[in-house]
mmCIF file of C-alpha atoms in Angstrom:
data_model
loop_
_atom_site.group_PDB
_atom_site.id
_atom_site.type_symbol
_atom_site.label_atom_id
_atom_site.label_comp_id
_atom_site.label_asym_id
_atom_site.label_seq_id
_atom_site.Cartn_x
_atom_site.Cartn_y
_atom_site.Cartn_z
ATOM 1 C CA UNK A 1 73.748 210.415 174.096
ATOM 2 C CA UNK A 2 70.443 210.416 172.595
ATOM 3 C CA UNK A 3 69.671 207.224 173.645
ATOM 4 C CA UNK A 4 70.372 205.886 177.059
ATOM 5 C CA UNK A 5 70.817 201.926 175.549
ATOM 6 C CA UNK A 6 71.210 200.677 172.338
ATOM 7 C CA UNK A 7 69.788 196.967 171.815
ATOM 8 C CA UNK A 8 70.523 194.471 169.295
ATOM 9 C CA UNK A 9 68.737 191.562 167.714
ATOM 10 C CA UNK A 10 71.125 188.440 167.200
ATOM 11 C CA UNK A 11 70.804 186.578 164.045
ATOM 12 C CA UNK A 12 71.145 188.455 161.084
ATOM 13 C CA UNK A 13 72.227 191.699 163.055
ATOM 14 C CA UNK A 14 75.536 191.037 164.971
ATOM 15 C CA UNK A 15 75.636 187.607 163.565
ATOM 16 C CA UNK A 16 75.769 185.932 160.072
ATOM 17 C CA UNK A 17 73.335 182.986 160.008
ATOM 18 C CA UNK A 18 74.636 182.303 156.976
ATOM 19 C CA UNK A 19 78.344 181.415 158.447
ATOM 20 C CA UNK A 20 77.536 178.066 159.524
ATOM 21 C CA UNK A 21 76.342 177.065 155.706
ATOM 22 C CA UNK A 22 79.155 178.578 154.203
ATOM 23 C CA UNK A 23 81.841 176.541 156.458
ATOM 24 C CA UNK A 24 80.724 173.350 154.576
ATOM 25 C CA UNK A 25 79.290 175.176 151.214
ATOM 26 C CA UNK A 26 81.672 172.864 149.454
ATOM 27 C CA UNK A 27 80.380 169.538 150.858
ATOM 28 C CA UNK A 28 76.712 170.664 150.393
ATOM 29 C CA UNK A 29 77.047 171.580 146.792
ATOM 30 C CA UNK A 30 75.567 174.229 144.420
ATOM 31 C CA UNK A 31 72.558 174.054 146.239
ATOM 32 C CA UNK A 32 74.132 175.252 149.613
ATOM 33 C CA UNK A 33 73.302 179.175 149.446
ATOM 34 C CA UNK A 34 69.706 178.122 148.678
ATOM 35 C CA UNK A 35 69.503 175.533 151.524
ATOM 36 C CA UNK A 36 71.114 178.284 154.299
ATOM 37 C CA UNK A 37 68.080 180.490 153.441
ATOM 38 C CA UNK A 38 65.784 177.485 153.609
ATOM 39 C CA UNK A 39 67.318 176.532 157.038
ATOM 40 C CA UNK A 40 66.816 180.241 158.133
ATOM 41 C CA UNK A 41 63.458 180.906 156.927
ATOM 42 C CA UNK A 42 61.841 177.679 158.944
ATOM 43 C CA UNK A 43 63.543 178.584 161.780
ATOM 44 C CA UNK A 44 61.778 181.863 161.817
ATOM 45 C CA UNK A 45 58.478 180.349 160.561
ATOM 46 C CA UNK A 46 58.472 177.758 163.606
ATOM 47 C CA UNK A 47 58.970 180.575 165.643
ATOM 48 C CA UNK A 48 55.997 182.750 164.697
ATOM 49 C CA UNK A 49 53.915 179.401 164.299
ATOM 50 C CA UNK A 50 54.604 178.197 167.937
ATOM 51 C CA UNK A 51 54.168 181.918 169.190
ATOM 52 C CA UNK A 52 50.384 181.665 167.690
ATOM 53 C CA UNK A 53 50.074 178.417 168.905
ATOM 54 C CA UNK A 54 51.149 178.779 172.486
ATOM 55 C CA UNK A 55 53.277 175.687 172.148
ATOM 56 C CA UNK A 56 56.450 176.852 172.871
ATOM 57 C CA UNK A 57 59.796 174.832 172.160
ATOM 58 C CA UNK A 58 63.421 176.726 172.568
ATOM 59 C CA UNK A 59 64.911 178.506 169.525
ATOM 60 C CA UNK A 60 68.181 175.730 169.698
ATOM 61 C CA UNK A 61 64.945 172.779 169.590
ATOM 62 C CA UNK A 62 63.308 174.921 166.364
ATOM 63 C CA UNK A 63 67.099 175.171 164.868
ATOM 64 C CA UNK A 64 67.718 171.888 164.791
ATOM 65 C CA UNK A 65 63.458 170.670 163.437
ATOM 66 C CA UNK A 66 64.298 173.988 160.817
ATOM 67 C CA UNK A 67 67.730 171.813 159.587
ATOM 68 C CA UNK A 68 66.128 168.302 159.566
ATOM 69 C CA UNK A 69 62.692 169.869 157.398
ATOM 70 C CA UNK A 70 65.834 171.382 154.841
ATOM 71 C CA UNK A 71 67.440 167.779 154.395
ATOM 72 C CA UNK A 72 64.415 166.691 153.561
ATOM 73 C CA UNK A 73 63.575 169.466 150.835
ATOM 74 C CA UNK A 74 67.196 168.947 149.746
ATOM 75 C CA UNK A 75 67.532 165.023 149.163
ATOM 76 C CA UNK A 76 70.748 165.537 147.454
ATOM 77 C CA UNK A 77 72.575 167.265 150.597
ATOM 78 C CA UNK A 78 74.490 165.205 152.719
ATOM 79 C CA UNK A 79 72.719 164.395 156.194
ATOM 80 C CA UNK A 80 75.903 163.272 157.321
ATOM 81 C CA UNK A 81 76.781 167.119 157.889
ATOM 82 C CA UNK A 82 74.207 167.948 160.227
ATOM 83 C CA UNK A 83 76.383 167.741 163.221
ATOM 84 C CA UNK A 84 78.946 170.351 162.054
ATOM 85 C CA UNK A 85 75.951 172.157 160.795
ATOM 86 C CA UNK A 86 75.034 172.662 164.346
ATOM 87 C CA UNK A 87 77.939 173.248 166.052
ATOM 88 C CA UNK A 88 78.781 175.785 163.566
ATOM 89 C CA UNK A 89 75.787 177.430 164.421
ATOM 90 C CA UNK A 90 77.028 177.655 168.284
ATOM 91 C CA UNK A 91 80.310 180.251 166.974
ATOM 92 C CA UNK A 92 78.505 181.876 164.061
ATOM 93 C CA UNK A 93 80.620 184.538 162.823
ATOM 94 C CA UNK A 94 80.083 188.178 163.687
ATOM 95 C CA UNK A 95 79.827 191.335 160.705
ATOM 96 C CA UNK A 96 83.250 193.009 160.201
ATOM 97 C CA UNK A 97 81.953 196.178 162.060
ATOM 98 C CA UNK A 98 80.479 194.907 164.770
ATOM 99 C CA UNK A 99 83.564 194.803 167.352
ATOM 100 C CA UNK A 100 84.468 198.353 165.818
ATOM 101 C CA UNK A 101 80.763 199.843 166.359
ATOM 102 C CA UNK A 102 79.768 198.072 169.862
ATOM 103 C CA UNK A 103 82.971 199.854 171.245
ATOM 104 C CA UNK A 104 82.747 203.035 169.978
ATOM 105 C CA UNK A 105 78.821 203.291 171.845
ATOM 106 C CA UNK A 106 80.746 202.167 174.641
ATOM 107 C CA UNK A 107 83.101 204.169 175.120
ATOM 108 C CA UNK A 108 80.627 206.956 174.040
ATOM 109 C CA UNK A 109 78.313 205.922 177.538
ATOM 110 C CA UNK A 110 75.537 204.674 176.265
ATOM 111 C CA UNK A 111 74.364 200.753 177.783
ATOM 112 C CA UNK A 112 74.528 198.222 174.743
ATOM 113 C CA UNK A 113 72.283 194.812 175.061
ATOM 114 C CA UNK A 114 71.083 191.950 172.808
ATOM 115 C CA UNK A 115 67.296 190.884 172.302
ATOM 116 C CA UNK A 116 66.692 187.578 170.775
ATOM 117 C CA UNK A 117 64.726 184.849 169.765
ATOM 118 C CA UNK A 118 67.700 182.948 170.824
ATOM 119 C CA UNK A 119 68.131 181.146 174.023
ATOM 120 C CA UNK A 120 71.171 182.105 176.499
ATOM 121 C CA UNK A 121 73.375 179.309 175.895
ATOM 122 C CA UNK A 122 72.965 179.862 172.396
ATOM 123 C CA UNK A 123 73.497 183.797 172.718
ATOM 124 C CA UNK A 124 76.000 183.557 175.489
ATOM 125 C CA UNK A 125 77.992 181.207 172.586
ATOM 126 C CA UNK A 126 77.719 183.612 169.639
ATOM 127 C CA UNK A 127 78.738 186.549 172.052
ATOM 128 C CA UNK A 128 81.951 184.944 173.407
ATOM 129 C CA UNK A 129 82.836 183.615 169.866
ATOM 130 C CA UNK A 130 82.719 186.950 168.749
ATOM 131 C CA UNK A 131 84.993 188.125 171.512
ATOM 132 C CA UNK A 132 82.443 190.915 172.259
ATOM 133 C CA UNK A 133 80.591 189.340 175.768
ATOM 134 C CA UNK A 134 83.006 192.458 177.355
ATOM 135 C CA UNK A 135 81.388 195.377 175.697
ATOM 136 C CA UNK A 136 77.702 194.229 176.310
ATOM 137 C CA UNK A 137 75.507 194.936 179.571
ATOM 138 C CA UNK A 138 72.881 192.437 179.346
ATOM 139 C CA UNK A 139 71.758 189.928 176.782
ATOM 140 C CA UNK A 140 68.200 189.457 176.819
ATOM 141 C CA UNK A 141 66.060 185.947 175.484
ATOM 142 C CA UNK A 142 62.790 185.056 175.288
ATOM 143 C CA UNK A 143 63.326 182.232 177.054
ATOM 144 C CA UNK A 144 61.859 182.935 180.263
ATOM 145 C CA UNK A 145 58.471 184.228 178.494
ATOM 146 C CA UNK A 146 58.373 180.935 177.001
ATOM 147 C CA UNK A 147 57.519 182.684 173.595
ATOM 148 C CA UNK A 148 59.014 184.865 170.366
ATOM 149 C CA UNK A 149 59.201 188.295 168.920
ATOM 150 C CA UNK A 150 57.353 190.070 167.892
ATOM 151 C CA UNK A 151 55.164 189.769 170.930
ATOM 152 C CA UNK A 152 55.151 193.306 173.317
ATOM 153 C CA UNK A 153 56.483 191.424 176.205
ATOM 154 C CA UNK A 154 59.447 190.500 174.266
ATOM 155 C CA UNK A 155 60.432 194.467 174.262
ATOM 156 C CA UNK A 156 59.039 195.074 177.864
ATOM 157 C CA UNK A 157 61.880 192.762 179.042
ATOM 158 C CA UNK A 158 64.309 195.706 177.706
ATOM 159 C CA UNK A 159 62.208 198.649 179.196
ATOM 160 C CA UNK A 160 61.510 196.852 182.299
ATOM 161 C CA UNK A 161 65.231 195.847 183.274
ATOM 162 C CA UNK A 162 66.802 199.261 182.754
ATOM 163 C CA UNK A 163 63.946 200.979 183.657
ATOM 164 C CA UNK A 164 63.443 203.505 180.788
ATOM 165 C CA UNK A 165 60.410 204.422 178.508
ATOM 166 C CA UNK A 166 60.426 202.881 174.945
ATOM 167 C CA UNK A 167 61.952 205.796 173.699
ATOM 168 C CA UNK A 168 64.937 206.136 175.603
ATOM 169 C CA UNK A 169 65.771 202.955 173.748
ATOM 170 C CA UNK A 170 67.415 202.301 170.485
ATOM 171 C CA UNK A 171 66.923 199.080 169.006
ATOM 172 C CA UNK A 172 68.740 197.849 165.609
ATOM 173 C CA UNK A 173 67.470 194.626 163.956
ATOM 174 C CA UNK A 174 68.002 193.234 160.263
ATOM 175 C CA UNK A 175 64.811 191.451 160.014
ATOM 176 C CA UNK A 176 61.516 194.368 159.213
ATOM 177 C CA UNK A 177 59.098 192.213 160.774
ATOM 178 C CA UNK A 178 61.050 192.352 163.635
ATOM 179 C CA UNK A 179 61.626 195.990 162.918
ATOM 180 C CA UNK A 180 57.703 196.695 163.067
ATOM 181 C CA UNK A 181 57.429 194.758 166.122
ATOM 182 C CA UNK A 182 59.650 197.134 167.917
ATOM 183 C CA UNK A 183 58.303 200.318 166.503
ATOM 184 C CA UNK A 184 55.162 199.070 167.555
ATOM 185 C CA UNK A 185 55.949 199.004 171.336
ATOM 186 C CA UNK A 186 57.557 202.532 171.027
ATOM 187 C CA UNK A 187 61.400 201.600 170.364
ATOM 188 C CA UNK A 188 63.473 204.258 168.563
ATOM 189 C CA UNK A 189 64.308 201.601 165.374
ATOM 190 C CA UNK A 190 67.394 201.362 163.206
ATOM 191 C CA UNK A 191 66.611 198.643 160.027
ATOM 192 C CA UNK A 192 69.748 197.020 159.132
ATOM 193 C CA UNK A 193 69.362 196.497 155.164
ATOM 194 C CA UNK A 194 71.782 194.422 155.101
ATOM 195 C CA UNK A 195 70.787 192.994 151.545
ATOM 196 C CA UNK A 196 68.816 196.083 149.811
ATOM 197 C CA UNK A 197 65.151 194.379 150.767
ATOM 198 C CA UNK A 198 62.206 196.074 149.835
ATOM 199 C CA UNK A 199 60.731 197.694 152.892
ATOM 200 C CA UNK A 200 57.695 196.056 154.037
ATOM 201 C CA UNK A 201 54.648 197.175 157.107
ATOM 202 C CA UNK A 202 54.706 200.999 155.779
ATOM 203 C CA UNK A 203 52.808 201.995 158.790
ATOM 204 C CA UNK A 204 55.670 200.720 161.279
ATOM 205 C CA UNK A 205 58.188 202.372 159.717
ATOM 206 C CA UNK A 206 61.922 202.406 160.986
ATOM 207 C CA UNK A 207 63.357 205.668 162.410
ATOM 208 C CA UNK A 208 66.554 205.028 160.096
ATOM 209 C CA UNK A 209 67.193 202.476 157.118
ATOM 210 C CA UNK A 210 71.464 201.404 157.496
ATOM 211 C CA UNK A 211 73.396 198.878 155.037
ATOM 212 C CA UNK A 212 75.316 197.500 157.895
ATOM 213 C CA UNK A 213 76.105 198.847 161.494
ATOM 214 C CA UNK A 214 78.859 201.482 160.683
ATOM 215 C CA UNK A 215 76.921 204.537 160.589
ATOM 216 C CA UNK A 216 74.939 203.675 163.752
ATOM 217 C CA UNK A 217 76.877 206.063 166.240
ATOM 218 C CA UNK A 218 76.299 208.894 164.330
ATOM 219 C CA UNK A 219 72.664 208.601 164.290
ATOM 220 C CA UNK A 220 71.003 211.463 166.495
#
């Protein structure tokens, strides 16, 4: 293959951070779509702020501060849902093509990993939820660094364990920031477009712009 391991982000890549919202859209109203992209963008934002800062608090710790700031920009939602909120958020559901696509690199030889934000309960979770813990080498958090993408070290943990140069690796993330953060550090990057963004840092540009993970294994 032309790439000796093929590494994933988490949350918005293999898994739908929007699941958890849209198990109790009902009970959270019209406003629920709006409030799952609330939740998601200060969980990112407390991320990147306590990266700067040098402060650093777990990605489950920032999950659960991103919820409680989004009750209180949406007074009308019902706090009495933040538990299932959260425990939906420990089996968020995976894309359709993800099973399909992780085996087919599999099978095909090449070493398949995840790189998150997330910390390993919460990826170890997702994974097994999924029902794809089976079909992936390692799982990789920034958890022991004690900070958050899209810091260098964050990538080194990839080129470091299986002992490869930046471009042996292939990394796929939905999120460009994160996108720019890997072509930074040398990464081979796929950009999943998952919802036809406009493409941001022009001069860290992907490698390849997909819709969704399907076309991944034919990428040379």
């Amino acid at each position: 293959m032309a790439h000796s391991a093929y590494v994933f982000d988490a949350y918005g890549t293999l898994f739908d951070v929007h699941a958890a919202v849209r198990k109790h859209a009902a009970k959270l109203g019209p406003d629920a779509q709006t409030f799952s992209f609330v939740w998601r963008q200060k969980q990112l934002e407390y991320s990147w702020v306590r990266a700067l800062m040098q402060r650093y608090e777990d990605f489950w710790v920032l999950t659960e501060q991103a919820l409680d700031t989004t009750f209180n920009l949406f007074p009308s939602a019902d706090r009495g849902l933040r538990a299932d909120l959260l425990n939906a958020y420990w089996a968020l559901d995976c894309y359709p093509e993800v099973p399909e696509v992780l085996t087919s690199l599999k099978q095909a030889g090449a070493r398949l990993a995840i790189l998150s934000n997330g910390t390993p309960s919460m990826l170890e979770s997702a994974a097994k939820a999924a029902g794809i813990t089976e079909l992936l080498d390692e799982i990789f958090s920034v958890h022991d660094l004690r900070t958050y993408k899209t810091d260098p070290r964050v990538y080194e943990l990839v080129t470091n364990h299986f002992r490869v140069y930046p471009e042996a690796i292939s990394f796929q993330s939905s999120n460009r920031w994160d996108i720019a953060g890997a072509t930074a550090y040398g990464f081979r990057t796929v950009w999943m477009n998952r919802t036809t963004q406009p493409d941001e840092y022009p001069d860290l540009a992907p490698s390849a712009v997909l819709s969704d993970l399907t076309g991944l294994p034919f990428l040379v």
